[in-house]
mmCIF file with all atom_site columns, C-alpha atoms in Angstrom:
data_model
loop_
_atom_site.group_PDB
_atom_site.id
_atom_site.type_symbol
_atom_site.label_atom_id
_atom_site.label_alt_id
_atom_site.label_comp_id
_atom_site.label_asym_id
_atom_site.label_entity_id
_atom_site.label_seq_id
_atom_site.pdbx_PDB_ins_code
_atom_site.Cartn_x
_atom_site.Cartn_y
_atom_site.Cartn_z
_atom_site.occupancy
_atom_site.B_iso_or_equiv
_atom_site.pdbx_formal_charge
_atom_site.auth_seq_id
_atom_site.auth_comp_id
_atom_site.auth_asym_id
_atom_site.auth_atom_id
_atom_site.pdbx_PDB_model_num
ATOM 1   C CA . UNK A 1 1   ? 14.564  36.836 13.981  1.00 72.00 ? 29  UNK A CA 1
ATOM 2   C CA . UNK A 1 2   ? 14.691  37.430 10.247  1.00 78.00 ? 30  UNK A CA 1
ATOM 3   C CA . UNK A 1 3   ? 11.722  35.449 8.931   1.00 81.00 ? 31  UNK A CA 1
ATOM 4   C CA . UNK A 1 4   ? 9.558   34.970 12.039  1.00 84.00 ? 32  UNK A CA 1
ATOM 5   C CA . UNK A 1 5   ? 6.913   37.333 13.362  1.00 87.00 ? 33  UNK A CA 1
ATOM 6   C CA . UNK A 1 6   ? 6.886   35.800 16.852  1.00 91.00 ? 34  UNK A CA 1
ATOM 7   C CA . UNK A 1 7   ? 8.907   33.230 18.781  1.00 92.00 ? 35  UNK A CA 1
ATOM 8   C CA . UNK A 1 8   ? 7.089   31.793 21.776  1.00 95.00 ? 36  UNK A CA 1
ATOM 9   C CA . UNK A 1 9   ? 6.814   28.945 24.235  1.00 96.00 ? 37  UNK A CA 1
ATOM 10  C CA . UNK A 1 10  ? 3.561   27.065 23.683  1.00 97.00 ? 38  UNK A CA 1
ATOM 11  C CA . UNK A 1 11  ? 1.807   23.998 25.053  1.00 97.00 ? 39  UNK A CA 1
ATOM 12  C CA . UNK A 1 12  ? 0.016   21.846 22.477  1.00 96.00 ? 40  UNK A CA 1
ATOM 13  C CA . UNK A 1 13  ? -3.620  21.405 23.557  1.00 97.00 ? 41  UNK A CA 1
ATOM 14  C CA . UNK A 1 14  ? -5.017  19.621 20.517  1.00 96.00 ? 42  UNK A CA 1
ATOM 15  C CA . UNK A 1 15  ? -4.894  19.237 16.774  1.00 94.00 ? 43  UNK A CA 1
ATOM 16  C CA . UNK A 1 16  ? -7.232  19.092 13.833  1.00 93.00 ? 44  UNK A CA 1
ATOM 17  C CA . UNK A 1 17  ? -7.095  17.864 10.298  1.00 88.00 ? 45  UNK A CA 1
ATOM 18  C CA . UNK A 1 18  ? -7.747  20.634 7.809   1.00 83.00 ? 46  UNK A CA 1
ATOM 19  C CA . UNK A 1 19  ? -10.574 19.839 5.411   1.00 78.00 ? 47  UNK A CA 1
ATOM 20  C CA . UNK A 1 20  ? -9.588  17.861 2.362   1.00 72.00 ? 48  UNK A CA 1
ATOM 21  C CA . UNK A 1 21  ? -11.357 16.037 -0.405  1.00 68.00 ? 49  UNK A CA 1
ATOM 22  C CA . UNK A 1 22  ? -10.040 12.466 -0.932  1.00 66.00 ? 50  UNK A CA 1
ATOM 23  C CA . UNK A 1 23  ? -11.169 12.668 -4.563  1.00 67.00 ? 51  UNK A CA 1
ATOM 24  C CA . UNK A 1 24  ? -8.495  15.344 -5.122  1.00 67.00 ? 52  UNK A CA 1
ATOM 25  C CA . UNK A 1 25  ? -5.901  12.579 -4.758  1.00 61.00 ? 53  UNK A CA 1
ATOM 26  C CA . UNK A 1 26  ? -7.414  10.630 -7.684  1.00 61.00 ? 54  UNK A CA 1
ATOM 27  C CA . UNK A 1 27  ? -6.922  7.324  -5.906  1.00 59.00 ? 55  UNK A CA 1
ATOM 28  C CA . UNK A 1 28  ? -3.282  8.073  -5.161  1.00 64.00 ? 56  UNK A CA 1
ATOM 29  C CA . UNK A 1 29  ? -1.539  9.240  -2.002  1.00 73.00 ? 57  UNK A CA 1
ATOM 30  C CA . UNK A 1 30  ? -1.234  12.839 -0.805  1.00 79.00 ? 58  UNK A CA 1
ATOM 31  C CA . UNK A 1 31  ? -0.427  15.157 2.099   1.00 83.00 ? 59  UNK A CA 1
ATOM 32  C CA . UNK A 1 32  ? -3.243  16.287 4.413   1.00 85.00 ? 60  UNK A CA 1
ATOM 33  C CA . UNK A 1 33  ? -2.704  19.534 6.322   1.00 85.00 ? 61  UNK A CA 1
ATOM 34  C CA . UNK A 1 34  ? -2.947  19.925 10.083  1.00 90.00 ? 62  UNK A CA 1
ATOM 35  C CA . UNK A 1 35  ? -3.446  22.718 12.579  1.00 92.00 ? 63  UNK A CA 1
ATOM 36  C CA . UNK A 1 36  ? -2.560  22.532 16.274  1.00 94.00 ? 64  UNK A CA 1
ATOM 37  C CA . UNK A 1 37  ? -4.230  24.428 19.064  1.00 96.00 ? 65  UNK A CA 1
ATOM 38  C CA . UNK A 1 38  ? -1.693  25.839 21.514  1.00 96.00 ? 66  UNK A CA 1
ATOM 39  C CA . UNK A 1 39  ? -1.639  27.882 24.694  1.00 97.00 ? 67  UNK A CA 1
ATOM 40  C CA . UNK A 1 40  ? 1.001   30.619 24.582  1.00 97.00 ? 68  UNK A CA 1
ATOM 41  C CA . UNK A 1 41  ? 2.871   30.650 27.886  1.00 95.00 ? 69  UNK A CA 1
ATOM 42  C CA . UNK A 1 42  ? 5.616   33.136 27.004  1.00 94.00 ? 70  UNK A CA 1
ATOM 43  C CA . UNK A 1 43  ? 6.670   35.279 24.069  1.00 93.00 ? 71  UNK A CA 1
ATOM 44  C CA . UNK A 1 44  ? 10.447  35.159 23.722  1.00 93.00 ? 72  UNK A CA 1
ATOM 45  C CA . UNK A 1 45  ? 10.712  37.571 20.797  1.00 90.00 ? 73  UNK A CA 1
ATOM 46  C CA . UNK A 1 46  ? 8.404   39.533 18.502  1.00 89.00 ? 74  UNK A CA 1
ATOM 47  C CA . UNK A 1 47  ? 9.167   41.441 15.321  1.00 84.00 ? 75  UNK A CA 1
ATOM 48  C CA . UNK A 1 48  ? 8.377   45.142 15.606  1.00 82.00 ? 76  UNK A CA 1
ATOM 49  C CA . UNK A 1 49  ? 4.926   45.656 14.131  1.00 83.00 ? 77  UNK A CA 1
ATOM 50  C CA . UNK A 1 50  ? 3.943   41.986 14.338  1.00 84.00 ? 78  UNK A CA 1
ATOM 51  C CA . UNK A 1 51  ? 0.364   41.085 15.278  1.00 86.00 ? 79  UNK A CA 1
ATOM 52  C CA . UNK A 1 52  ? -0.251  40.226 18.913  1.00 88.00 ? 80  UNK A CA 1
ATOM 53  C CA . UNK A 1 53  ? -0.776  36.606 19.875  1.00 91.00 ? 81  UNK A CA 1
ATOM 54  C CA . UNK A 1 54  ? -3.950  35.568 21.643  1.00 93.00 ? 82  UNK A CA 1
ATOM 55  C CA . UNK A 1 55  ? -3.484  33.434 24.796  1.00 95.00 ? 83  UNK A CA 1
ATOM 56  C CA . UNK A 1 56  ? -4.600  30.423 22.739  1.00 96.00 ? 84  UNK A CA 1
ATOM 57  C CA . UNK A 1 57  ? -3.855  30.166 19.021  1.00 94.00 ? 85  UNK A CA 1
ATOM 58  C CA . UNK A 1 58  ? -4.402  27.763 16.168  1.00 94.00 ? 86  UNK A CA 1
ATOM 59  C CA . UNK A 1 59  ? -1.169  27.182 14.275  1.00 92.00 ? 87  UNK A CA 1
ATOM 60  C CA . UNK A 1 60  ? -0.984  25.723 10.789  1.00 88.00 ? 88  UNK A CA 1
ATOM 61  C CA . UNK A 1 61  ? 1.889   23.283 10.598  1.00 87.00 ? 89  UNK A CA 1
ATOM 62  C CA . UNK A 1 62  ? 3.718   21.380 7.866   1.00 82.00 ? 90  UNK A CA 1
ATOM 63  C CA . UNK A 1 63  ? 3.354   18.117 9.734   1.00 87.00 ? 91  UNK A CA 1
ATOM 64  C CA . UNK A 1 64  ? 0.074   16.399 9.118   1.00 89.00 ? 92  UNK A CA 1
ATOM 65  C CA . UNK A 1 65  ? -0.936  13.098 7.648   1.00 89.00 ? 93  UNK A CA 1
ATOM 66  C CA . UNK A 1 66  ? -0.175  11.095 4.547   1.00 89.00 ? 94  UNK A CA 1
ATOM 67  C CA . UNK A 1 67  ? -3.328  9.873  2.851   1.00 83.00 ? 95  UNK A CA 1
ATOM 68  C CA . UNK A 1 68  ? -2.949  6.529  1.093   1.00 84.00 ? 96  UNK A CA 1
ATOM 69  C CA . UNK A 1 69  ? -5.302  3.616  0.470   1.00 82.00 ? 97  UNK A CA 1
ATOM 70  C CA . UNK A 1 70  ? -8.068  5.353  2.423   1.00 80.00 ? 98  UNK A CA 1
ATOM 71  C CA . UNK A 1 71  ? -5.957  5.776  5.579   1.00 85.00 ? 99  UNK A CA 1
ATOM 72  C CA . UNK A 1 72  ? -4.222  8.709  7.253   1.00 86.00 ? 100 UNK A CA 1
ATOM 73  C CA . UNK A 1 73  ? -0.714  8.140  8.660   1.00 90.00 ? 101 UNK A CA 1
ATOM 74  C CA . UNK A 1 74  ? 0.911   10.844 10.847  1.00 92.00 ? 102 UNK A CA 1
ATOM 75  C CA . UNK A 1 75  ? 3.955   12.444 9.180   1.00 89.00 ? 103 UNK A CA 1
ATOM 76  C CA . UNK A 1 76  ? 6.410   15.232 9.984   1.00 85.00 ? 104 UNK A CA 1
ATOM 77  C CA . UNK A 1 77  ? 8.983   17.279 8.149   1.00 79.00 ? 105 UNK A CA 1
ATOM 78  C CA . UNK A 1 78  ? 12.389  15.625 8.006   1.00 78.00 ? 106 UNK A CA 1
ATOM 79  C CA . UNK A 1 79  ? 14.522  17.074 10.799  1.00 78.00 ? 107 UNK A CA 1
ATOM 80  C CA . UNK A 1 80  ? 11.575  18.731 12.574  1.00 82.00 ? 108 UNK A CA 1
ATOM 81  C CA . UNK A 1 81  ? 9.577   17.866 15.692  1.00 87.00 ? 109 UNK A CA 1
ATOM 82  C CA . UNK A 1 82  ? 5.920   16.836 15.330  1.00 89.00 ? 110 UNK A CA 1
ATOM 83  C CA . UNK A 1 83  ? 4.059   18.649 18.097  1.00 90.00 ? 111 UNK A CA 1
ATOM 84  C CA . UNK A 1 84  ? 1.632   16.395 19.936  1.00 92.00 ? 112 UNK A CA 1
ATOM 85  C CA . UNK A 1 85  ? -0.880  17.063 22.726  1.00 95.00 ? 113 UNK A CA 1
ATOM 86  C CA . UNK A 1 86  ? 0.977   17.844 25.956  1.00 96.00 ? 114 UNK A CA 1
ATOM 87  C CA . UNK A 1 87  ? 4.213   18.938 24.254  1.00 95.00 ? 115 UNK A CA 1
ATOM 88  C CA . UNK A 1 88  ? 5.775   22.171 25.427  1.00 96.00 ? 116 UNK A CA 1
ATOM 89  C CA . UNK A 1 89  ? 7.670   23.765 22.549  1.00 94.00 ? 117 UNK A CA 1
ATOM 90  C CA . UNK A 1 90  ? 9.608   26.817 21.468  1.00 93.00 ? 118 UNK A CA 1
ATOM 91  C CA . UNK A 1 91  ? 8.130   27.735 18.101  1.00 93.00 ? 119 UNK A CA 1
ATOM 92  C CA . UNK A 1 92  ? 8.850   30.354 15.459  1.00 89.00 ? 120 UNK A CA 1
ATOM 93  C CA . UNK A 1 93  ? 5.653   31.599 13.796  1.00 91.00 ? 121 UNK A CA 1
ATOM 94  C CA . UNK A 1 94  ? 4.583   33.741 10.884  1.00 88.00 ? 122 UNK A CA 1
ATOM 95  C CA . UNK A 1 95  ? 1.254   35.551 10.632  1.00 87.00 ? 123 UNK A CA 1
ATOM 96  C CA . UNK A 1 96  ? -0.027  34.996 7.111   1.00 82.00 ? 124 UNK A CA 1
ATOM 97  C CA . UNK A 1 97  ? -3.196  36.553 5.679   1.00 80.00 ? 125 UNK A CA 1
ATOM 98  C CA . UNK A 1 98  ? -3.662  33.323 3.715   1.00 79.00 ? 126 UNK A CA 1
ATOM 99  C CA . UNK A 1 99  ? -2.968  30.787 6.479   1.00 79.00 ? 127 UNK A CA 1
ATOM 100 C CA . UNK A 1 100 ? -3.185  32.827 9.730   1.00 85.00 ? 128 UNK A CA 1
ATOM 101 C CA . UNK A 1 101 ? -0.550  31.875 12.330  1.00 89.00 ? 129 UNK A CA 1
ATOM 102 C CA . UNK A 1 102 ? 1.778   29.273 10.836  1.00 86.00 ? 130 UNK A CA 1
ATOM 103 C CA . UNK A 1 103 ? 4.724   27.394 12.329  1.00 87.00 ? 131 UNK A CA 1
ATOM 104 C CA . UNK A 1 104 ? 8.020   27.799 10.514  1.00 83.00 ? 132 UNK A CA 1
ATOM 105 C CA . UNK A 1 105 ? 8.987   24.302 11.671  1.00 78.00 ? 133 UNK A CA 1
ATOM 106 C CA . UNK A 1 106 ? 7.754   21.857 14.278  1.00 79.00 ? 134 UNK A CA 1
ATOM 107 C CA . UNK A 1 107 ? 9.499   23.662 17.117  1.00 86.00 ? 135 UNK A CA 1
ATOM 108 C CA . UNK A 1 108 ? 11.950  22.470 19.740  1.00 90.00 ? 136 UNK A CA 1
ATOM 109 C CA . UNK A 1 109 ? 10.688  20.596 22.834  1.00 92.00 ? 137 UNK A CA 1
ATOM 110 C CA . UNK A 1 110 ? 11.168  22.247 26.242  1.00 95.00 ? 138 UNK A CA 1
ATOM 111 C CA . UNK A 1 111 ? 11.756  20.067 29.309  1.00 93.00 ? 139 UNK A CA 1
ATOM 112 C CA . UNK A 1 112 ? 10.214  20.747 32.740  1.00 92.00 ? 140 UNK A CA 1
ATOM 113 C CA . UNK A 1 113 ? 13.487  22.463 33.788  1.00 94.00 ? 141 UNK A CA 1
ATOM 114 C CA . UNK A 1 114 ? 13.052  25.010 30.939  1.00 93.00 ? 142 UNK A CA 1
ATOM 115 C CA . UNK A 1 115 ? 15.878  23.506 28.841  1.00 95.00 ? 143 UNK A CA 1
ATOM 116 C CA . UNK A 1 116 ? 15.464  22.878 25.157  1.00 92.00 ? 144 UNK A CA 1
ATOM 117 C CA . UNK A 1 117 ? 15.777  19.253 24.097  1.00 91.00 ? 145 UNK A CA 1
ATOM 118 C CA . UNK A 1 118 ? 16.113  18.761 20.360  1.00 85.00 ? 146 UNK A CA 1
ATOM 119 C CA . UNK A 1 119 ? 14.904  15.471 18.929  1.00 83.00 ? 147 UNK A CA 1
ATOM 120 C CA . UNK A 1 120 ? 17.694  13.125 17.837  1.00 79.00 ? 148 UNK A CA 1
ATOM 121 C CA . UNK A 1 121 ? 16.830  13.730 14.173  1.00 76.00 ? 149 UNK A CA 1
ATOM 122 C CA . UNK A 1 122 ? 16.291  17.495 14.356  1.00 77.00 ? 150 UNK A CA 1
ATOM 123 C CA . UNK A 1 123 ? 18.491  19.535 12.076  1.00 74.00 ? 151 UNK A CA 1
ATOM 124 C CA . UNK A 1 124 ? 19.880  23.045 12.026  1.00 75.00 ? 152 UNK A CA 1
ATOM 125 C CA . UNK A 1 125 ? 18.491  25.415 14.593  1.00 77.00 ? 153 UNK A CA 1
ATOM 126 C CA . UNK A 1 126 ? 17.084  22.661 16.826  1.00 78.00 ? 154 UNK A CA 1
ATOM 127 C CA . UNK A 1 127 ? 20.522  21.178 17.400  1.00 82.00 ? 155 UNK A CA 1
ATOM 128 C CA . UNK A 1 128 ? 22.050  24.631 17.904  1.00 84.00 ? 156 UNK A CA 1
ATOM 129 C CA . UNK A 1 129 ? 19.507  25.378 20.636  1.00 86.00 ? 157 UNK A CA 1
ATOM 130 C CA . UNK A 1 130 ? 19.722  21.970 22.353  1.00 88.00 ? 158 UNK A CA 1
ATOM 131 C CA . UNK A 1 131 ? 20.513  22.379 26.068  1.00 91.00 ? 159 UNK A CA 1
ATOM 132 C CA . UNK A 1 132 ? 19.863  26.133 26.236  1.00 92.00 ? 160 UNK A CA 1
ATOM 133 C CA . UNK A 1 133 ? 17.535  27.480 28.927  1.00 95.00 ? 161 UNK A CA 1
ATOM 134 C CA . UNK A 1 134 ? 14.607  29.757 28.112  1.00 94.00 ? 162 UNK A CA 1
ATOM 135 C CA . UNK A 1 135 ? 16.327  32.815 29.688  1.00 94.00 ? 163 UNK A CA 1
ATOM 136 C CA . UNK A 1 136 ? 19.460  32.110 27.601  1.00 93.00 ? 164 UNK A CA 1
ATOM 137 C CA . UNK A 1 137 ? 17.347  31.749 24.491  1.00 91.00 ? 165 UNK A CA 1
ATOM 138 C CA . UNK A 1 138 ? 15.458  34.992 25.181  1.00 91.00 ? 166 UNK A CA 1
ATOM 139 C CA . UNK A 1 139 ? 18.761  36.857 25.528  1.00 90.00 ? 167 UNK A CA 1
ATOM 140 C CA . UNK A 1 140 ? 20.050  35.263 22.308  1.00 89.00 ? 168 UNK A CA 1
ATOM 141 C CA . UNK A 1 141 ? 16.987  36.501 20.403  1.00 86.00 ? 169 UNK A CA 1
ATOM 142 C CA . UNK A 1 142 ? 17.276  39.995 21.892  1.00 84.00 ? 170 UNK A CA 1
ATOM 143 C CA . UNK A 1 143 ? 20.872  40.324 20.710  1.00 86.00 ? 171 UNK A CA 1
ATOM 144 C CA . UNK A 1 144 ? 20.407  38.657 17.316  1.00 83.00 ? 172 UNK A CA 1
ATOM 145 C CA . UNK A 1 145 ? 20.655  40.829 14.223  1.00 84.00 ? 173 UNK A CA 1
ATOM 146 C CA . UNK A 1 146 ? 18.061  40.155 11.497  1.00 82.00 ? 174 UNK A CA 1
ATOM 147 C CA . UNK A 1 147 ? 19.294  39.460 7.974   1.00 84.00 ? 175 UNK A CA 1
ATOM 148 C CA . UNK A 1 148 ? 18.942  42.720 6.016   1.00 87.00 ? 176 UNK A CA 1
ATOM 149 C CA . UNK A 1 149 ? 17.988  40.910 2.779   1.00 85.00 ? 177 UNK A CA 1
ATOM 150 C CA . UNK A 1 150 ? 14.900  39.554 4.560   1.00 85.00 ? 178 UNK A CA 1
ATOM 151 C CA . UNK A 1 151 ? 13.997  42.626 6.611   1.00 84.00 ? 179 UNK A CA 1
ATOM 152 C CA . UNK A 1 152 ? 13.801  44.812 3.496   1.00 87.00 ? 180 UNK A CA 1
ATOM 153 C CA . UNK A 1 153 ? 10.823  42.679 2.369   1.00 86.00 ? 181 UNK A CA 1
ATOM 154 C CA . UNK A 1 154 ? 8.914   42.358 5.697   1.00 82.00 ? 182 UNK A CA 1
ATOM 155 C CA . UNK A 1 155 ? 6.071   44.405 4.206   1.00 82.00 ? 183 UNK A CA 1
ATOM 156 C CA . UNK A 1 156 ? 5.284   41.502 1.844   1.00 83.00 ? 184 UNK A CA 1
ATOM 157 C CA . UNK A 1 157 ? 3.165   38.443 2.631   1.00 78.00 ? 185 UNK A CA 1
ATOM 158 C CA . UNK A 1 158 ? 5.416   35.456 3.428   1.00 76.00 ? 186 UNK A CA 1
ATOM 159 C CA . UNK A 1 159 ? 5.236   33.720 0.040   1.00 79.00 ? 187 UNK A CA 1
ATOM 160 C CA . UNK A 1 160 ? 5.930   36.963 -1.829  1.00 85.00 ? 188 UNK A CA 1
ATOM 161 C CA . UNK A 1 161 ? 8.668   37.779 0.708   1.00 82.00 ? 189 UNK A CA 1
ATOM 162 C CA . UNK A 1 162 ? 10.456  34.470 0.013   1.00 83.00 ? 190 UNK A CA 1
ATOM 163 C CA . UNK A 1 163 ? 10.296  35.060 -3.742  1.00 86.00 ? 191 UNK A CA 1
ATOM 164 C CA . UNK A 1 164 ? 11.500  38.667 -3.390  1.00 88.00 ? 192 UNK A CA 1
ATOM 165 C CA . UNK A 1 165 ? 14.434  37.680 -1.152  1.00 87.00 ? 193 UNK A CA 1
ATOM 166 C CA . UNK A 1 166 ? 15.434  34.924 -3.590  1.00 88.00 ? 194 UNK A CA 1
ATOM 167 C CA . UNK A 1 167 ? 15.266  37.306 -6.560  1.00 90.00 ? 195 UNK A CA 1
ATOM 168 C CA . UNK A 1 168 ? 17.181  39.986 -4.648  1.00 89.00 ? 196 UNK A CA 1
ATOM 169 C CA . UNK A 1 169 ? 19.928  37.564 -3.627  1.00 89.00 ? 197 UNK A CA 1
ATOM 170 C CA . UNK A 1 170 ? 20.215  36.043 -7.105  1.00 88.00 ? 198 UNK A CA 1
ATOM 171 C CA . UNK A 1 171 ? 20.128  39.199 -9.232  1.00 82.00 ? 199 UNK A CA 1
ATOM 172 C CA . UNK A 1 172 ? 22.930  39.790 -11.730 1.00 77.00 ? 200 UNK A CA 1
ATOM 173 C CA . UNK A 1 173 ? 26.095  41.244 -10.158 1.00 65.00 ? 201 UNK A CA 1
ATOM 174 C CA . UNK A 1 174 ? 25.866  44.366 -12.350 1.00 58.00 ? 202 UNK A CA 1
ATOM 175 C CA . UNK A 1 175 ? 22.736  45.588 -10.511 1.00 55.00 ? 203 UNK A CA 1
ATOM 176 C CA . UNK A 1 176 ? 23.150  47.927 -7.548  1.00 51.00 ? 204 UNK A CA 1
ATOM 177 C CA . UNK A 1 177 ? 23.498  46.081 -4.236  1.00 50.00 ? 205 UNK A CA 1
ATOM 178 C CA . UNK A 1 178 ? 21.223  48.431 -2.360  1.00 48.00 ? 206 UNK A CA 1
ATOM 179 C CA . UNK A 1 179 ? 18.327  47.917 -4.860  1.00 45.00 ? 207 UNK A CA 1
#
């Protein structure tokens, strides 16, 4: 609830490779971006002032493909879930002017009984949420307090926001704390 603009339950309907030029890799390997198409079934939390979600959205994601020797191999972020067609996920998203709606991570799978089921290799928040129901999760988000250091920079685009938060947190101790 500090960095995200929306947290929702989505069903993955499809995916697409974002355009890339193999010549950019100069014969070597490289990461190829991906976007998933998802149907939004429920919004669990939204930042005040955040853009509305359409019923179906395209979400840029960090998982994609690794291009090497003329072939694409599916990859995912370490400790994150790679959303595939048919997956039902809880996802945290940011709305970026540069990238449009973007996943903050791969999301956490939701079982048919509305319980979250983190992958065995998921880290951090995925493991913390494992076993929670969607109503429990919704209540958790409603009562969560955003981190003030992040909220103060919500007016900035996400990349600038990350830089500003880092600079704010790492400023010399002699500067005023309420800067």
